[in-house]
XYZ file of C-alpha atoms in Angstrom:
85
model
C 97.729 101.983 74.193
C 100.963 103.698 74.237
C 103.403 103.040 77.192
C 103.569 107.462 77.741
C 99.346 107.181 77.695
C 99.446 105.519 80.499
C 102.057 106.399 82.496
C 100.798 109.946 82.231
C 97.647 108.131 83.744
C 99.595 106.836 86.859
C 100.932 110.161 87.067
C 97.967 112.396 87.307
C 97.041 109.718 89.914
C 99.991 110.176 92.303
C 99.382 112.829 92.115
C 96.059 112.511 93.613
C 97.031 109.697 96.172
C 99.962 111.974 97.255
C 97.372 114.699 97.392
C 94.423 113.001 99.206
C 97.682 111.248 102.179
C 98.071 115.268 102.618
C 94.372 115.952 103.251
C 94.664 113.120 105.204
C 97.312 113.731 107.433
C 96.141 117.699 107.393
C 92.864 116.256 109.527
C 95.002 114.013 111.455
C 96.762 117.221 113.150
C 93.676 118.422 114.061
C 92.004 115.445 115.606
C 95.970 115.890 117.317
C 94.776 119.672 118.754
C 91.742 118.078 120.029
C 92.712 114.904 121.977
C 95.402 117.066 123.871
C 93.211 119.737 124.684
C 90.654 116.645 125.827
C 93.215 114.908 127.472
C 92.870 111.673 125.077
C 95.356 109.713 123.930
C 97.027 109.879 120.787
C 96.662 105.560 119.964
C 93.084 104.835 119.375
C 92.867 100.003 118.668
C 89.746 100.427 118.309
C 90.357 103.636 115.987
C 93.024 101.937 114.331
C 91.235 98.238 113.990
C 87.910 99.708 112.364
C 89.577 101.707 109.700
C 92.046 98.850 109.230
C 88.829 96.311 108.672
C 87.299 99.131 106.500
C 90.750 99.460 104.245
C 91.119 96.121 104.331
C 87.335 94.895 102.489
C 87.195 98.089 100.226
C 91.019 96.543 99.110
C 89.189 93.629 98.333
C 86.294 94.710 96.110
C 89.286 96.049 94.151
C 91.387 93.401 93.924
C 94.100 94.852 96.294
C 95.822 92.286 98.673
C 95.683 92.008 102.665
C 98.747 92.203 102.844
C 99.522 95.239 100.188
C 97.094 97.266 101.811
C 97.509 96.954 105.443
C 101.807 97.517 104.508
C 99.932 101.138 102.819
C 98.185 101.831 106.032
C 100.247 100.703 108.745
C 102.963 103.416 107.361
C 99.756 106.197 106.916
C 98.241 105.242 111.001
C 101.646 105.807 112.012
C 102.528 108.863 110.519
C 99.020 109.823 111.767
C 99.747 109.050 114.994
C 103.196 111.305 114.754
C 101.181 114.098 113.595
C 98.341 113.677 116.974
C 101.128 113.758 119.199
């Protein structure tokens, strides 16, 4: 398989990843509206711990290192909190 073809496949995957991250952030904003209305704090340590545990398990199944997925999700969770606040 040619490098160009593989790069095209990566480009399509990147587009899907960005779209999904955007959707995730949009939902986080909706959660923020509900939290504000109900007087709930933005940061939920238990929920974030559960998310990290879940994605680490998923990552392990597909051969992604724990540290790699941890770095990625720390960024996602911080941005999600910002959008909720």
